[in-house]
N, CA, C and O atoms as a Maestro MAE file, in Angstrom:
{
 s_m_m2io_version
 :::
 2.0.0
}

f_m_ct {
 s_m_title
 :::
 protein
 m_atom[320] {
  # First column is atom index #
  i_m_mmod_type
  r_m_x_coord
  r_m_y_coord
  r_m_z_coord
  i_m_residue_number
  s_m_chain_name
  s_m_pdb_residue_name
  s_m_pdb_atom_name
  i_m_atomic_number
  :::
  1 25 28.590 2.105 -3.244 1 A "MET " " N  " 7
  2 3 29.037 2.232 -1.711 1 A "MET " " CA " 6
  3 2 27.674 1.442 -1.090 1 A "MET " " C  " 6
  4 15 26.526 1.808 -1.341 1 A "MET " " O  " 8
  5 25 27.979 0.430 -0.339 2 A "TYR " " N  " 7
  6 3 26.654 -0.329 0.223 2 A "TYR " " CA " 6
  7 2 27.144 -0.163 1.638 2 A "TYR " " C  " 6
  8 15 28.281 -0.445 2.018 2 A "TYR " " O  " 8
  9 25 26.108 0.355 2.424 3 A "LYS " " N  " 7
  10 3 26.144 -0.192 3.740 3 A "LYS " " CA " 6
  11 2 24.986 -0.876 4.191 3 A "LYS " " C  " 6
  12 15 23.917 -0.648 3.624 3 A "LYS " " O  " 8
  13 25 25.059 -1.824 5.296 4 A "HIS " " N  " 7
  14 3 24.149 -2.990 5.425 4 A "HIS " " CA " 6
  15 2 23.845 -2.721 7.020 4 A "HIS " " C  " 6
  16 15 24.580 -2.758 8.007 4 A "HIS " " O  " 8
  17 25 22.439 -2.433 6.846 5 A "ILE " " N  " 7
  18 3 21.565 -2.351 7.870 5 A "ILE " " CA " 6
  19 2 20.840 -3.365 7.963 5 A "ILE " " C  " 6
  20 15 20.136 -3.743 7.027 5 A "ILE " " O  " 8
  21 25 20.917 -4.122 9.411 6 A "ASP " " N  " 7
  22 3 20.003 -5.255 9.490 6 A "ASP " " CA " 6
  23 2 20.156 -6.183 8.338 6 A "ASP " " C  " 6
  24 15 21.226 -6.636 7.933 6 A "ASP " " O  " 8
  25 25 18.918 -6.430 7.831 7 A "MET " " N  " 7
  26 3 18.975 -7.325 6.457 7 A "MET " " CA " 6
  27 2 18.695 -6.564 5.190 7 A "MET " " C  " 6
  28 15 18.268 -7.099 4.166 7 A "MET " " O  " 8
  29 25 18.997 -5.107 5.340 8 A "PHE " " N  " 7
  30 3 18.872 -4.213 4.199 8 A "PHE " " CA " 6
  31 2 20.176 -3.877 3.506 8 A "PHE " " C  " 6
  32 15 21.207 -4.105 4.139 8 A "PHE " " O  " 8
  33 25 20.252 -3.448 2.483 9 A "ALA " " N  " 7
  34 3 21.265 -3.099 1.915 9 A "ALA " " CA " 6
  35 2 20.869 -1.691 1.402 9 A "ALA " " C  " 6
  36 15 19.896 -1.625 0.650 9 A "ALA " " O  " 8
  37 25 21.573 -0.491 1.759 10 A "VAL " " N  " 7
  38 3 21.386 0.678 1.325 10 A "VAL " " CA " 6
  39 2 22.515 1.309 0.444 10 A "VAL " " C  " 6
  40 15 23.706 1.376 0.749 10 A "VAL " " O  " 8
  41 25 21.829 1.830 -0.889 11 A "VAL " " N  " 7
  42 3 23.201 2.155 -1.870 11 A "VAL " " CA " 6
  43 2 22.798 3.666 -2.017 11 A "VAL " " C  " 6
  44 15 21.771 4.181 -2.459 11 A "VAL " " O  " 8
  45 25 24.083 4.268 -1.439 12 A "ALA " " N  " 7
  46 3 24.160 5.726 -2.129 12 A "ALA " " CA " 6
  47 2 24.208 6.102 -3.392 12 A "ALA " " C  " 6
  48 15 25.155 5.790 -4.114 12 A "ALA " " O  " 8
  49 25 23.131 6.859 -3.829 13 A "MET " " N  " 7
  50 3 23.187 7.336 -5.412 13 A "MET " " CA " 6
  51 2 22.946 8.916 -5.229 13 A "MET " " C  " 6
  52 15 22.511 9.534 -4.257 13 A "MET " " O  " 8
  53 25 23.425 9.414 -6.639 14 A "ALA " " N  " 7
  54 3 23.174 10.676 -6.707 14 A "ALA " " CA " 6
  55 2 21.748 11.281 -6.879 14 A "ALA " " C  " 6
  56 15 21.007 10.613 -7.600 14 A "ALA " " O  " 8
  57 25 21.277 12.319 -6.397 15 A "ARG " " N  " 7
  58 3 19.806 12.399 -6.492 15 A "ARG " " CA " 6
  59 2 19.791 12.997 -8.032 15 A "ARG " " C  " 6
  60 15 20.769 13.425 -8.644 15 A "ARG " " O  " 8
  61 25 18.283 12.906 -8.549 16 A "MET " " N  " 7
  62 3 18.184 13.093 -10.099 16 A "MET " " CA " 6
  63 2 17.739 14.355 -10.026 16 A "MET " " C  " 6
  64 15 17.056 14.734 -9.075 16 A "MET " " O  " 8
  65 25 18.108 15.194 -11.104 17 A "LYS " " N  " 7
  66 3 17.726 16.595 -11.080 17 A "LYS " " CA " 6
  67 2 16.430 16.564 -11.362 17 A "LYS " " C  " 6
  68 15 15.947 15.791 -12.189 17 A "LYS " " O  " 8
  69 25 15.644 17.577 -10.557 18 A "LYS " " N  " 7
  70 3 14.025 17.519 -10.802 18 A "LYS " " CA " 6
  71 2 13.760 18.717 -11.691 18 A "LYS " " C  " 6
  72 15 12.851 18.501 -12.493 18 A "LYS " " O  " 8
  73 25 14.217 19.723 -11.756 19 A "ALA " " N  " 7
  74 3 14.122 20.766 -12.351 19 A "ALA " " CA " 6
  75 2 14.424 20.989 -13.982 19 A "ALA " " C  " 6
  76 15 15.559 20.820 -14.427 19 A "ALA " " O  " 8
  77 25 13.581 21.286 -14.620 20 A "TYR " " N  " 7
  78 3 13.867 21.237 -16.166 20 A "TYR " " CA " 6
  79 2 13.500 22.543 -16.825 20 A "TYR " " C  " 6
  80 15 12.584 22.665 -17.638 20 A "TYR " " O  " 8
  81 25 14.367 23.601 -16.367 21 A "PRO " " N  " 7
  82 3 14.328 25.138 -16.792 21 A "PRO " " CA " 6
  83 2 13.962 25.253 -18.230 21 A "PRO " " C  " 6
  84 15 13.294 26.183 -18.682 21 A "PRO " " O  " 8
  85 25 14.419 24.291 -18.904 22 A "LYS " " N  " 7
  86 3 14.221 24.676 -20.564 22 A "LYS " " CA " 6
  87 2 12.792 24.194 -21.061 22 A "LYS " " C  " 6
  88 15 12.375 24.616 -22.139 22 A "LYS " " O  " 8
  89 25 12.014 23.298 -20.277 23 A "ILE " " N  " 7
  90 3 10.963 22.773 -20.877 23 A "ILE " " CA " 6
  91 2 9.832 24.104 -20.882 23 A "ILE " " C  " 6
  92 15 8.849 24.189 -21.617 23 A "ILE " " O  " 8
  93 25 10.235 25.019 -19.933 24 A "HIS " " N  " 7
  94 3 8.950 26.146 -20.224 24 A "HIS " " CA " 6
  95 2 9.913 27.658 -20.613 24 A "HIS " " C  " 6
  96 15 9.443 28.793 -20.690 24 A "HIS " " O  " 8
  97 25 11.263 27.283 -20.802 25 A "GLY " " N  " 7
  98 3 11.734 28.648 -21.380 25 A "GLY " " CA " 6
  99 2 12.387 29.501 -20.227 25 A "GLY " " C  " 6
  100 15 13.174 30.428 -20.419 25 A "GLY " " O  " 8
  101 25 12.004 29.109 -19.153 26 A "GLU " " N  " 7
  102 3 12.695 30.027 -18.044 26 A "GLU " " CA " 6
  103 2 13.443 29.091 -16.952 26 A "GLU " " C  " 6
  104 15 13.306 27.868 -16.986 26 A "GLU " " O  " 8
  105 25 14.273 29.769 -15.943 27 A "LYS " " N  " 7
  106 3 14.636 29.382 -14.993 27 A "LYS " " CA " 6
  107 2 13.766 29.395 -13.822 27 A "LYS " " C  " 6
  108 15 13.099 30.312 -13.344 27 A "LYS " " O  " 8
  109 25 13.917 28.163 -13.459 28 A "LYS " " N  " 7
  110 3 12.811 27.827 -12.073 28 A "LYS " " CA " 6
  111 2 13.425 28.451 -10.927 28 A "LYS " " C  " 6
  112 15 14.655 28.448 -10.881 28 A "LYS " " O  " 8
  113 25 12.660 29.073 -9.841 29 A "ARG " " N  " 7
  114 3 13.035 29.265 -8.590 29 A "ARG " " CA " 6
  115 2 12.206 28.486 -7.394 29 A "ARG " " C  " 6
  116 15 11.145 27.881 -7.553 29 A "ARG " " O  " 8
  117 25 12.817 28.614 -6.360 30 A "GLN " " N  " 7
  118 3 12.141 27.872 -5.172 30 A "GLN " " CA " 6
  119 2 11.083 28.969 -4.549 30 A "GLN " " C  " 6
  120 15 11.360 30.140 -4.288 30 A "GLN " " O  " 8
  121 25 9.878 28.360 -4.379 31 A "PHE " " N  " 7
  122 3 9.052 29.094 -3.724 31 A "PHE " " CA " 6
  123 2 8.264 28.028 -2.637 31 A "PHE " " C  " 6
  124 15 8.172 26.806 -2.758 31 A "PHE " " O  " 8
  125 25 7.747 28.856 -1.581 32 A "GLN " " N  " 7
  126 3 7.259 28.234 -0.206 32 A "GLN " " CA " 6
  127 2 5.869 28.663 -0.238 32 A "GLN " " C  " 6
  128 15 5.576 29.833 -0.484 32 A "GLN " " O  " 8
  129 25 4.674 27.424 0.090 33 A "PHE " " N  " 7
  130 3 3.565 28.078 0.152 33 A "PHE " " CA " 6
  131 2 2.752 26.917 0.962 33 A "PHE " " C  " 6
  132 15 3.356 25.846 1.022 33 A "PHE " " O  " 8
  133 25 1.546 26.963 1.558 34 A "MET " " N  " 7
  134 3 0.914 26.220 2.361 34 A "MET " " CA " 6
  135 2 -0.117 25.531 1.617 34 A "MET " " C  " 6
  136 15 -0.503 26.074 0.582 34 A "MET " " O  " 8
  137 25 -0.699 24.277 2.011 35 A "LEU " " N  " 7
  138 3 -1.905 23.578 1.337 35 A "LEU " " CA " 6
  139 2 -2.306 22.953 2.375 35 A "LEU " " C  " 6
  140 15 -1.527 22.716 3.298 35 A "LEU " " O  " 8
  141 25 -3.641 22.566 2.400 36 A "THR " " N  " 7
  142 3 -4.318 21.730 3.303 36 A "THR " " CA " 6
  143 2 -4.049 20.491 3.038 36 A "THR " " C  " 6
  144 15 -3.759 20.193 1.880 36 A "THR " " O  " 8
  145 25 -4.088 19.435 4.127 37 A "GLU " " N  " 7
  146 3 -3.526 17.788 3.893 37 A "GLU " " CA " 6
  147 2 -4.313 17.453 2.845 37 A "GLU " " C  " 6
  148 15 -3.750 16.718 2.035 37 A "GLU " " O  " 8
  149 25 -5.425 17.749 2.595 38 A "GLY " " N  " 7
  150 3 -6.454 17.314 1.633 38 A "GLY " " CA " 6
  151 2 -5.952 17.522 -0.075 38 A "GLY " " C  " 6
  152 15 -5.886 16.730 -1.015 38 A "GLY " " O  " 8
  153 25 -5.689 18.798 0.048 39 A "ALA " " N  " 7
  154 3 -4.971 19.387 -1.058 39 A "ALA " " CA " 6
  155 2 -3.739 18.907 -1.648 39 A "ALA " " C  " 6
  156 15 -3.616 18.715 -2.858 39 A "ALA " " O  " 8
  157 25 -2.618 18.669 -0.598 40 A "SER " " N  " 7
  158 3 -1.454 18.065 -0.807 40 A "SER " " CA " 6
  159 2 -1.711 16.771 -1.284 40 A "SER " " C  " 6
  160 15 -1.183 16.384 -2.327 40 A "SER " " O  " 8
  161 25 -2.654 15.889 -0.466 41 A "GLU " " N  " 7
  162 3 -2.761 14.371 -1.026 41 A "GLU " " CA " 6
  163 2 -3.156 14.356 -2.471 41 A "GLU " " C  " 6
  164 15 -2.670 13.498 -3.208 41 A "GLU " " O  " 8
  165 25 -3.988 15.230 -2.922 42 A "GLU " " N  " 7
  166 3 -4.557 15.261 -4.211 42 A "GLU " " CA " 6
  167 2 -3.487 15.589 -5.069 42 A "GLU " " C  " 6
  168 15 -3.236 14.888 -6.049 42 A "GLU " " O  " 8
  169 25 -2.813 16.629 -4.775 43 A "LEU " " N  " 7
  170 3 -1.333 16.885 -5.839 43 A "LEU " " CA " 6
  171 2 -0.530 15.640 -5.780 43 A "LEU " " C  " 6
  172 15 -0.030 15.153 -6.793 43 A "LEU " " O  " 8
  173 25 -0.407 15.133 -4.620 44 A "ASP " " N  " 7
  174 3 0.770 13.772 -4.889 44 A "ASP " " CA " 6
  175 2 0.020 12.912 -5.747 44 A "ASP " " C  " 6
  176 15 0.633 12.451 -6.710 44 A "ASP " " O  " 8
  177 25 -1.513 12.513 -5.560 45 A "LYS " " N  " 7
  178 3 -1.932 11.565 -6.641 45 A "LYS " " CA " 6
  179 2 -1.957 11.999 -8.079 45 A "LYS " " C  " 6
  180 15 -1.689 11.108 -8.886 45 A "LYS " " O  " 8
  181 25 -2.249 13.298 -8.603 46 A "VAL " " N  " 7
  182 3 -1.974 13.692 -9.870 46 A "VAL " " CA " 6
  183 2 -0.714 13.636 -10.355 46 A "VAL " " C  " 6
  184 15 -0.571 13.296 -11.529 46 A "VAL " " O  " 8
  185 25 0.460 13.963 -9.532 47 A "ALA " " N  " 7
  186 3 1.810 13.887 -9.652 47 A "ALA " " CA " 6
  187 2 2.135 12.531 -10.066 47 A "ALA " " C  " 6
  188 15 2.851 12.336 -11.049 47 A "ALA " " O  " 8
  189 25 1.656 11.596 -9.381 48 A "GLN " " N  " 7
  190 3 2.163 10.021 -9.477 48 A "GLN " " CA " 6
  191 2 1.361 9.821 -10.502 48 A "GLN " " C  " 6
  192 15 2.049 9.375 -11.419 48 A "GLN " " O  " 8
  193 25 0.241 9.922 -10.822 49 A "GLN " " N  " 7
  194 3 -0.525 9.609 -12.156 49 A "GLN " " CA " 6
  195 2 0.227 9.828 -13.741 49 A "GLN " " C  " 6
  196 15 0.209 9.119 -14.748 49 A "GLN " " O  " 8
  197 25 0.830 11.049 -13.461 50 A "LEU " " N  " 7
  198 3 1.354 11.993 -14.857 50 A "LEU " " CA " 6
  199 2 2.692 11.216 -14.833 50 A "LEU " " C  " 6
  200 15 3.230 10.772 -15.847 50 A "LEU " " O  " 8
  201 25 3.232 11.080 -13.431 51 A "GLY " " N  " 7
  202 3 4.716 10.690 -13.509 51 A "GLY " " CA " 6
  203 2 5.678 11.941 -13.631 51 A "GLY " " C  " 6
  204 15 6.723 11.952 -14.281 51 A "GLY " " O  " 8
  205 25 5.233 12.838 -13.008 52 A "ILE " " N  " 7
  206 3 5.930 14.427 -12.924 52 A "ILE " " CA " 6
  207 2 5.646 14.499 -11.407 52 A "ILE " " C  " 6
  208 15 4.932 13.816 -10.673 52 A "ILE " " O  " 8
  209 25 6.643 15.811 -11.139 53 A "SER " " N  " 7
  210 3 6.813 16.125 -9.531 53 A "SER " " CA " 6
  211 2 5.685 17.078 -9.674 53 A "SER " " C  " 6
  212 15 5.149 17.514 -10.693 53 A "SER " " O  " 8
  213 25 5.409 17.338 -8.202 54 A "ARG " " N  " 7
  214 3 4.285 18.179 -7.799 54 A "ARG " " CA " 6
  215 2 4.714 19.680 -8.206 54 A "ARG " " C  " 6
  216 15 3.728 20.402 -8.350 54 A "ARG " " O  " 8
  217 25 5.671 20.179 -8.376 55 A "SER " " N  " 7
  218 3 5.762 21.633 -9.072 55 A "SER " " CA " 6
  219 2 5.588 21.825 -10.299 55 A "SER " " C  " 6
  220 15 5.215 22.866 -10.841 55 A "SER " " O  " 8
  221 25 5.965 20.399 -10.980 56 A "GLU " " N  " 7
  222 3 5.483 20.403 -12.638 56 A "GLU " " CA " 6
  223 2 3.948 20.534 -12.571 56 A "GLU " " C  " 6
  224 15 3.416 21.388 -13.281 56 A "GLU " " O  " 8
  225 25 3.100 19.650 -11.665 57 A "VAL " " N  " 7
  226 3 1.707 19.785 -11.783 57 A "VAL " " CA " 6
  227 2 1.187 21.039 -11.631 57 A "VAL " " C  " 6
  228 15 0.283 21.503 -12.325 57 A "VAL " " O  " 8
  229 25 2.005 21.855 -10.313 58 A "LEU " " N  " 7
  230 3 1.322 23.331 -10.479 58 A "LEU " " CA " 6
  231 2 1.724 24.134 -11.661 58 A "LEU " " C  " 6
  232 15 0.865 24.830 -12.203 58 A "LEU " " O  " 8
  233 25 2.907 24.111 -12.107 59 A "GLU " " N  " 7
  234 3 3.436 24.607 -13.283 59 A "GLU " " CA " 6
  235 2 2.466 24.653 -14.363 59 A "GLU " " C  " 6
  236 15 1.983 25.694 -14.808 59 A "GLU " " O  " 8
  237 25 2.188 23.416 -14.785 60 A "ARG " " N  " 7
  238 3 1.087 22.963 -15.987 60 A "ARG " " CA " 6
  239 2 -0.242 23.439 -15.670 60 A "ARG " " C  " 6
  240 15 -0.894 23.864 -16.623 60 A "ARG " " O  " 8
  241 25 -0.803 23.454 -14.468 61 A "VAL " " N  " 7
  242 3 -2.263 24.292 -13.990 61 A "VAL " " CA " 6
  243 2 -2.230 25.435 -14.382 61 A "VAL " " C  " 6
  244 15 -2.973 25.829 -15.280 61 A "VAL " " O  " 8
  245 25 -1.174 26.351 -13.655 62 A "ILE " " N  " 7
  246 3 -1.171 27.611 -13.932 62 A "ILE " " CA " 6
  247 2 -1.204 28.066 -14.999 62 A "ILE " " C  " 6
  248 15 -2.062 28.887 -15.324 62 A "ILE " " O  " 8
  249 25 -0.146 27.580 -15.907 63 A "ARG " " N  " 7
  250 3 0.034 27.865 -17.334 63 A "ARG " " CA " 6
  251 2 -1.227 27.550 -18.405 63 A "ARG " " C  " 6
  252 15 -1.296 28.038 -19.533 63 A "ARG " " O  " 8
  253 25 -2.064 26.766 -17.901 64 A "SER " " N  " 7
  254 3 -3.298 26.139 -18.562 64 A "SER " " CA " 6
  255 2 -4.400 27.273 -18.598 64 A "SER " " C  " 6
  256 15 -5.406 27.145 -19.297 64 A "SER " " O  " 8
  257 25 -4.201 28.234 -17.924 65 A "GLY " " N  " 7
  258 3 -5.361 29.290 -17.675 65 A "GLY " " CA " 6
  259 2 -6.011 29.583 -16.614 65 A "GLY " " C  " 6
  260 15 -6.798 30.523 -16.504 65 A "GLY " " O  " 8
  261 25 -5.628 28.554 -15.522 66 A "VAL " " N  " 7
  262 3 -6.459 28.466 -14.167 66 A "VAL " " CA " 6
  263 2 -6.672 30.024 -13.817 66 A "VAL " " C  " 6
  264 15 -7.752 30.198 -13.252 66 A "VAL " " O  " 8
  265 25 -5.947 31.165 -14.001 67 A "SER " " N  " 7
  266 3 -6.105 32.221 -13.392 67 A "SER " " CA " 6
  267 2 -7.209 32.986 -13.941 67 A "SER " " C  " 6
  268 15 -7.681 33.899 -13.263 67 A "SER " " O  " 8
  269 25 -7.743 32.680 -15.259 68 A "GLU " " N  " 7
  270 3 -8.636 33.308 -15.819 68 A "GLU " " CA " 6
  271 2 -10.103 32.470 -15.117 68 A "GLU " " C  " 6
  272 15 -11.168 33.086 -15.131 68 A "GLU " " O  " 8
  273 25 -10.054 31.346 -14.647 69 A "ILE " " N  " 7
  274 3 -11.069 30.854 -13.899 69 A "ILE " " CA " 6
  275 2 -11.349 31.068 -12.658 69 A "ILE " " C  " 6
  276 15 -12.463 30.839 -12.186 69 A "ILE " " O  " 8
  277 25 -10.286 31.570 -11.940 70 A "VAL " " N  " 7
  278 3 -10.270 32.281 -10.832 70 A "VAL " " CA " 6
  279 2 -10.724 33.364 -10.817 70 A "VAL " " C  " 6
  280 15 -11.413 33.604 -9.825 70 A "VAL " " O  " 8
  281 25 -10.583 34.420 -11.786 71 A "VAL " " N  " 7
  282 3 -10.756 35.741 -11.745 71 A "VAL " " CA " 6
  283 2 -12.400 35.740 -12.251 71 A "VAL " " C  " 6
  284 15 -13.124 36.664 -11.881 71 A "VAL " " O  " 8
  285 25 -12.830 34.867 -12.945 72 A "ALA " " N  " 7
  286 3 -14.274 34.700 -13.073 72 A "ALA " " CA " 6
  287 2 -14.933 34.287 -12.188 72 A "ALA " " C  " 6
  288 15 -16.070 34.756 -12.128 72 A "ALA " " O  " 8
  289 25 -14.551 33.302 -11.181 73 A "PHE " " N  " 7
  290 3 -15.348 32.826 -10.176 73 A "PHE " " CA " 6
  291 2 -15.598 33.837 -9.200 73 A "PHE " " C  " 6
  292 15 -16.670 33.912 -8.600 73 A "PHE " " O  " 8
  293 25 -14.407 34.808 -8.980 74 A "ASN " " N  " 7
  294 3 -14.469 35.891 -8.200 74 A "ASN " " CA " 6
  295 2 -15.246 37.078 -8.536 74 A "ASN " " C  " 6
  296 15 -15.557 37.925 -7.699 74 A "ASN " " O  " 8
  297 25 -15.576 37.135 -9.852 75 A "SER " " N  " 7
  298 3 -16.348 37.936 -10.436 75 A "SER " " CA " 6
  299 2 -17.591 37.585 -10.495 75 A "SER " " C  " 6
  300 15 -18.349 38.394 -11.031 75 A "SER " " O  " 8
  301 25 -18.138 36.366 -10.000 76 A "GLY " " N  " 7
  302 3 -19.264 36.134 -9.871 76 A "GLY " " CA " 6
  303 2 -19.856 35.485 -11.236 76 A "GLY " " C  " 6
  304 15 -21.069 35.284 -11.298 76 A "GLY " " O  " 8
  305 25 -19.213 35.233 -12.072 77 A "LEU " " N  " 7
  306 3 -19.378 34.746 -13.428 77 A "LEU " " CA " 6
  307 2 -19.466 33.035 -13.199 77 A "LEU " " C  " 6
  308 15 -18.896 32.356 -12.345 77 A "LEU " " O  " 8
  309 25 -20.294 32.661 -14.171 78 A "GLN " " N  " 7
  310 3 -20.418 30.997 -14.027 78 A "GLN " " CA " 6
  311 2 -19.372 30.611 -14.902 78 A "GLN " " C  " 6
  312 15 -19.100 31.295 -15.888 78 A "GLN " " O  " 8
  313 25 -18.542 29.194 -14.518 79 A "THR " " N  " 7
  314 3 -17.633 28.637 -15.619 79 A "THR " " CA " 6
  315 2 -18.087 27.214 -15.613 79 A "THR " " C  " 6
  316 15 -18.724 26.661 -14.716 79 A "THR " " O  " 8
  317 25 -17.743 26.789 -16.543 80 A "VAL " " N  " 7
  318 3 -18.165 25.246 -16.894 80 A "VAL " " CA " 6
  319 2 -16.760 24.430 -16.725 80 A "VAL " " C  " 6
  320 15 -16.724 23.216 -16.921 80 A "VAL " " O  " 8
  :::
 }
 m_bond[319] {
  # First column is bond index #
  i_m_from
  i_m_to
  i_m_order
  :::
  1 1 2 1
  2 2 3 1
  3 3 4 2
  4 3 5 1
  5 5 6 1
  6 6 7 1
  7 7 8 2
  8 7 9 1
  9 9 10 1
  10 10 11 1
  11 11 12 2
  12 11 13 1
  13 13 14 1
  14 14 15 1
  15 15 16 2
  16 15 17 1
  17 17 18 1
  18 18 19 1
  19 19 20 2
  20 19 21 1
  21 21 22 1
  22 22 23 1
  23 23 24 2
  24 23 25 1
  25 25 26 1
  26 26 27 1
  27 27 28 2
  28 27 29 1
  29 29 30 1
  30 30 31 1
  31 31 32 2
  32 31 33 1
  33 33 34 1
  34 34 35 1
  35 35 36 2
  36 35 37 1
  37 37 38 1
  38 38 39 1
  39 39 40 2
  40 39 41 1
  41 41 42 1
  42 42 43 1
  43 43 44 2
  44 43 45 1
  45 45 46 1
  46 46 47 1
  47 47 48 2
  48 47 49 1
  49 49 50 1
  50 50 51 1
  51 51 52 2
  52 51 53 1
  53 53 54 1
  54 54 55 1
  55 55 56 2
  56 55 57 1
  57 57 58 1
  58 58 59 1
  59 59 60 2
  60 59 61 1
  61 61 62 1
  62 62 63 1
  63 63 64 2
  64 63 65 1
  65 65 66 1
  66 66 67 1
  67 67 68 2
  68 67 69 1
  69 69 70 1
  70 70 71 1
  71 71 72 2
  72 71 73 1
  73 73 74 1
  74 74 75 1
  75 75 76 2
  76 75 77 1
  77 77 78 1
  78 78 79 1
  79 79 80 2
  80 79 81 1
  81 81 82 1
  82 82 83 1
  83 83 84 2
  84 83 85 1
  85 85 86 1
  86 86 87 1
  87 87 88 2
  88 87 89 1
  89 89 90 1
  90 90 91 1
  91 91 92 2
  92 91 93 1
  93 93 94 1
  94 94 95 1
  95 95 96 2
  96 95 97 1
  97 97 98 1
  98 98 99 1
  99 99 100 2
  100 99 101 1
  101 101 102 1
  102 102 103 1
  103 103 104 2
  104 103 105 1
  105 105 106 1
  106 106 107 1
  107 107 108 2
  108 107 109 1
  109 109 110 1
  110 110 111 1
  111 111 112 2
  112 111 113 1
  113 113 114 1
  114 114 115 1
  115 115 116 2
  116 115 117 1
  117 117 118 1
  118 118 119 1
  119 119 120 2
  120 119 121 1
  121 121 122 1
  122 122 123 1
  123 123 124 2
  124 123 125 1
  125 125 126 1
  126 126 127 1
  127 127 128 2
  128 127 129 1
  129 129 130 1
  130 130 131 1
  131 131 132 2
  132 131 133 1
  133 133 134 1
  134 134 135 1
  135 135 136 2
  136 135 137 1
  137 137 138 1
  138 138 139 1
  139 139 140 2
  140 139 141 1
  141 141 142 1
  142 142 143 1
  143 143 144 2
  144 143 145 1
  145 145 146 1
  146 146 147 1
  147 147 148 2
  148 147 149 1
  149 149 150 1
  150 150 151 1
  151 151 152 2
  152 151 153 1
  153 153 154 1
  154 154 155 1
  155 155 156 2
  156 155 157 1
  157 157 158 1
  158 158 159 1
  159 159 160 2
  160 159 161 1
  161 161 162 1
  162 162 163 1
  163 163 164 2
  164 163 165 1
  165 165 166 1
  166 166 167 1
  167 167 168 2
  168 167 169 1
  169 169 170 1
  170 170 171 1
  171 171 172 2
  172 171 173 1
  173 173 174 1
  174 174 175 1
  175 175 176 2
  176 175 177 1
  177 177 178 1
  178 178 179 1
  179 179 180 2
  180 179 181 1
  181 181 182 1
  182 182 183 1
  183 183 184 2
  184 183 185 1
  185 185 186 1
  186 186 187 1
  187 187 188 2
  188 187 189 1
  189 189 190 1
  190 190 191 1
  191 191 192 2
  192 191 193 1
  193 193 194 1
  194 194 195 1
  195 195 196 2
  196 195 197 1
  197 197 198 1
  198 198 199 1
  199 199 200 2
  200 199 201 1
  201 201 202 1
  202 202 203 1
  203 203 204 2
  204 203 205 1
  205 205 206 1
  206 206 207 1
  207 207 208 2
  208 207 209 1
  209 209 210 1
  210 210 211 1
  211 211 212 2
  212 211 213 1
  213 213 214 1
  214 214 215 1
  215 215 216 2
  216 215 217 1
  217 217 218 1
  218 218 219 1
  219 219 220 2
  220 219 221 1
  221 221 222 1
  222 222 223 1
  223 223 224 2
  224 223 225 1
  225 225 226 1
  226 226 227 1
  227 227 228 2
  228 227 229 1
  229 229 230 1
  230 230 231 1
  231 231 232 2
  232 231 233 1
  233 233 234 1
  234 234 235 1
  235 235 236 2
  236 235 237 1
  237 237 238 1
  238 238 239 1
  239 239 240 2
  240 239 241 1
  241 241 242 1
  242 242 243 1
  243 243 244 2
  244 243 245 1
  245 245 246 1
  246 246 247 1
  247 247 248 2
  248 247 249 1
  249 249 250 1
  250 250 251 1
  251 251 252 2
  252 251 253 1
  253 253 254 1
  254 254 255 1
  255 255 256 2
  256 255 257 1
  257 257 258 1
  258 258 259 1
  259 259 260 2
  260 259 261 1
  261 261 262 1
  262 262 263 1
  263 263 264 2
  264 263 265 1
  265 265 266 1
  266 266 267 1
  267 267 268 2
  268 267 269 1
  269 269 270 1
  270 270 271 1
  271 271 272 2
  272 271 273 1
  273 273 274 1
  274 274 275 1
  275 275 276 2
  276 275 277 1
  277 277 278 1
  278 278 279 1
  279 279 280 2
  280 279 281 1
  281 281 282 1
  282 282 283 1
  283 283 284 2
  284 283 285 1
  285 285 286 1
  286 286 287 1
  287 287 288 2
  288 287 289 1
  289 289 290 1
  290 290 291 1
  291 291 292 2
  292 291 293 1
  293 293 294 1
  294 294 295 1
  295 295 296 2
  296 295 297 1
  297 297 298 1
  298 298 299 1
  299 299 300 2
  300 299 301 1
  301 301 302 1
  302 302 303 1
  303 303 304 2
  304 303 305 1
  305 305 306 1
  306 306 307 1
  307 307 308 2
  308 307 309 1
  309 309 310 1
  310 310 311 1
  311 311 312 2
  312 311 313 1
  313 313 314 1
  314 314 315 1
  315 315 316 2
  316 315 317 1
  317 317 318 1
  318 318 319 1
  319 319 320 2
  :::
 }
}
């Protein structure tokens, strides 16, 4: 179905499914959180470079052991 707007043709297409629960073996749920504008822009850059969604970037970071780094940082331990 085409709808002409001025000189542009807009095509109605079904949105691709973004969540792939089988990748991590769990069903995904929606969550809401806040980021600074700068952090959001960085998240967008990483997602674009990897060709994945913002939520998949966060999923991979969290699963990579970032929580251990945060605990060490909060404990005053130095990490490299």
